[in-house]
PDB file of C-alpha atoms in Angstrom:
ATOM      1  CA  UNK A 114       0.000   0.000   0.000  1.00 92.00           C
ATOM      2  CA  UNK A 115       1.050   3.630  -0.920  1.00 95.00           C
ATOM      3  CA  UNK A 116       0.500   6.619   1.406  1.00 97.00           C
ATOM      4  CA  UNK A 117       0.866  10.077   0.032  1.00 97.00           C
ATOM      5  CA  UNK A 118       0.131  13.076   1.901  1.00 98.00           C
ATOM      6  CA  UNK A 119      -1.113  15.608  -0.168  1.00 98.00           C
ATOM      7  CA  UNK A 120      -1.245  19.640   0.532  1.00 98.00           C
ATOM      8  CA  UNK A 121      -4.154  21.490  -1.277  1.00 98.00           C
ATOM      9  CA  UNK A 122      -4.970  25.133  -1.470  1.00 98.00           C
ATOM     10  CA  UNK A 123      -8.107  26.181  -1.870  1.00 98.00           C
ATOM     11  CA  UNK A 124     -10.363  29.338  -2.990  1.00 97.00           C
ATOM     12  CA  UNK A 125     -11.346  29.979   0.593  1.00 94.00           C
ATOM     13  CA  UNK A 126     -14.939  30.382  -0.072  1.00 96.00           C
ATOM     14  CA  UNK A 127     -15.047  26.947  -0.978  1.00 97.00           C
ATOM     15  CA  UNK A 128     -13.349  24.453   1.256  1.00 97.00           C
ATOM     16  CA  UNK A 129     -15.483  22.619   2.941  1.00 97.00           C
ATOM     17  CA  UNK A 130     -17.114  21.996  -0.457  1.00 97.00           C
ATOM     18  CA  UNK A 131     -13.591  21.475  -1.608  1.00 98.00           C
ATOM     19  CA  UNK A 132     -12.759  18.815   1.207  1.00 98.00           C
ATOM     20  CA  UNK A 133     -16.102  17.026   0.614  1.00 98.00           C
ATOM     21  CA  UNK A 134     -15.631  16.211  -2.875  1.00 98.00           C
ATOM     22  CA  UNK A 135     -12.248  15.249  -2.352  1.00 98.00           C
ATOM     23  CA  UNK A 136     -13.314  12.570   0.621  1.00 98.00           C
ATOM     24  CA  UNK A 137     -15.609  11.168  -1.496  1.00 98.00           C
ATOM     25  CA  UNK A 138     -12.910  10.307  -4.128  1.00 98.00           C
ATOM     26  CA  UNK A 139     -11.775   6.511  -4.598  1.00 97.00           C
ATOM     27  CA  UNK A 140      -8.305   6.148  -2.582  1.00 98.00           C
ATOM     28  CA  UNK A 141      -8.613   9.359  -0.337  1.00 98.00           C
ATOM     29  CA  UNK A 142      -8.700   7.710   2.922  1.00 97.00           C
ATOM     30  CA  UNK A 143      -9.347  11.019   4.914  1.00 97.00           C
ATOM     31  CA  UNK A 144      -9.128  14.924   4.574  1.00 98.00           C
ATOM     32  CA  UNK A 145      -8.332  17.021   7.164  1.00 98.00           C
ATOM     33  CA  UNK A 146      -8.727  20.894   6.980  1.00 97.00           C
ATOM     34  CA  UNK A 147      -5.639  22.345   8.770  1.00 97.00           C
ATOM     35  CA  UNK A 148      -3.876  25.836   9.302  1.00 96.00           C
ATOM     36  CA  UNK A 149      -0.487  27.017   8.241  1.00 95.00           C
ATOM     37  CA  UNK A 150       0.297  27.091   4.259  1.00 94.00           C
ATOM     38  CA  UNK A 151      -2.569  24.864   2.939  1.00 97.00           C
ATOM     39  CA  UNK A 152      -6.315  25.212   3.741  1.00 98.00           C
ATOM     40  CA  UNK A 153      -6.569  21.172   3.024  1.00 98.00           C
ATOM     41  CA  UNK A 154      -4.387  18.025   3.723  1.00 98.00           C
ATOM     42  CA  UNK A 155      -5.626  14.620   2.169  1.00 98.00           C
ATOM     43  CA  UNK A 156      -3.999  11.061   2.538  1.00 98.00           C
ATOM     44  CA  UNK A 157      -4.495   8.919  -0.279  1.00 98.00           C
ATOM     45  CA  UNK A 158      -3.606   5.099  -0.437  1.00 97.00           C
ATOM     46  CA  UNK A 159      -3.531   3.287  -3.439  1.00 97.00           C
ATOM     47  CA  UNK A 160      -2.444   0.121  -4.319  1.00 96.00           C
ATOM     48  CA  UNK A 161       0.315   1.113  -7.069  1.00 95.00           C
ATOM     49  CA  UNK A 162       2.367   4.670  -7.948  1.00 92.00           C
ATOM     50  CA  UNK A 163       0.340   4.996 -11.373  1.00 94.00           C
ATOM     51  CA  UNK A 164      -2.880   5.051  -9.266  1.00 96.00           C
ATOM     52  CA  UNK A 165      -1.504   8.195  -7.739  1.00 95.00           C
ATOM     53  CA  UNK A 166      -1.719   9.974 -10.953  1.00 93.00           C
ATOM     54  CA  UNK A 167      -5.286   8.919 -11.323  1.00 96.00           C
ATOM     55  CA  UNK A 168      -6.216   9.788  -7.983  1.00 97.00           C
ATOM     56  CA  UNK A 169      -4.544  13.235  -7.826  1.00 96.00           C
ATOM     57  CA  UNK A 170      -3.342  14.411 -11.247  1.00 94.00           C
ATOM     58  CA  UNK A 171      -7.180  13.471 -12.633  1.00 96.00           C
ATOM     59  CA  UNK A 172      -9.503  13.746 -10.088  1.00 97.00           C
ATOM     60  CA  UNK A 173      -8.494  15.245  -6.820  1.00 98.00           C
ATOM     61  CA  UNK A 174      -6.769  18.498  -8.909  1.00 96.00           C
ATOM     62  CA  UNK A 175     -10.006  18.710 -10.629  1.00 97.00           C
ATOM     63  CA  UNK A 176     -11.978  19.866  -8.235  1.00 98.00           C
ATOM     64  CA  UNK A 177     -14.218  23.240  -8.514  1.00 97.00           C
ATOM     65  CA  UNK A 178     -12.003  25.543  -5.940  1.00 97.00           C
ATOM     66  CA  UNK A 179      -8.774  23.200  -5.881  1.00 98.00           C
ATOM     67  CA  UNK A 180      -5.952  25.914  -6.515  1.00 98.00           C
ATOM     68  CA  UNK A 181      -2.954  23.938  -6.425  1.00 97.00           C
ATOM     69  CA  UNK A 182      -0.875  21.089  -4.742  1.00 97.00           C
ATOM     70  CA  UNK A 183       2.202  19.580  -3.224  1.00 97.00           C
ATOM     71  CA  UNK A 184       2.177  15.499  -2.862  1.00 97.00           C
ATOM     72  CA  UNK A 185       4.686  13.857  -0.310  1.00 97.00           C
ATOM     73  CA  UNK A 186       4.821  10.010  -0.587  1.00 97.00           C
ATOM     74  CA  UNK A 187       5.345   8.825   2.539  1.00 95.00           C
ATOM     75  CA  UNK A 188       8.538   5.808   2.526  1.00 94.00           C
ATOM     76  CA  UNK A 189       7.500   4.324   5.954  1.00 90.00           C
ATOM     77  CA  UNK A 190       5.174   4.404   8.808  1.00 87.00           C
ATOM     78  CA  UNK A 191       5.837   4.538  12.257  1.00 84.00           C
ATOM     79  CA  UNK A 192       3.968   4.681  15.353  1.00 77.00           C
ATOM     80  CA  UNK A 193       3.806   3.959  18.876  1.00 72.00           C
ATOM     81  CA  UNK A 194       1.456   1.019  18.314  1.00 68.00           C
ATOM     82  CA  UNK A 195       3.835  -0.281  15.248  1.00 60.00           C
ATOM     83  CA  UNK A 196       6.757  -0.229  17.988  1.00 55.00           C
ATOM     84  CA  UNK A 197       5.094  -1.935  20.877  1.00 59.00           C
ATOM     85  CA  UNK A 198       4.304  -4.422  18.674  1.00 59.00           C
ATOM     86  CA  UNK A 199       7.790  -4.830  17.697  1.00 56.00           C
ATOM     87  CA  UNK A 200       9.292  -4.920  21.343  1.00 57.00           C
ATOM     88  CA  UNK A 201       6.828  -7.530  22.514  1.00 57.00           C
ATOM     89  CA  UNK A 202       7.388 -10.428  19.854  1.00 56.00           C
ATOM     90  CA  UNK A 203       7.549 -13.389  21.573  1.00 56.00           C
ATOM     91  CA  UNK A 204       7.572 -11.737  25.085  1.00 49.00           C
ATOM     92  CA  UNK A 205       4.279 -12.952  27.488  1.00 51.00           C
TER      93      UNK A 205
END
């Protein structure tokens, strides 16, 4: 599985619309509205890389008040739960 962050600004009159559409897109797992230099942070997790571009590139960046944005594909996941996990193999 492929995680991508991606960053989206928005016309500001329109994000919740905005965020809605984009949640209800195939492969957007969630979409968080957030402050600093984006109105809009998605994740999307697809199956392959090309499925990004179908995602994003034709449907996400599509969107009626979509202004632009910046993917990050994440390499690995870590978490607190993923470590514990870890630590306790074969420990009762």
């Amino acid at each position: 599985m492929i995680t991508a962050f991606v960053l989206i600004q928005t016309d500001s009159k329109r994000i919740p619309e905005s965020a809605q559409e984009i949640s209800e897109i195939e492969g957007i797992s969630e979409v968080y509205s957030v402050t600093g230099g984006c109105d809009l942070i998605a994740i999307a997790r697809v199956d392959r890389h090309e499925d990004l571009a179908d995602v994003i590139a034709d449907r996400l960046s599509k969107i009626q008040g979509v202004v632009e944005t910046t993917t990050q594909i994440a390499f690995r996941s870590y978490s607190s739960n993923d470590l514990d996990a870890a630590f306790s193999l074969g420990l009762e």
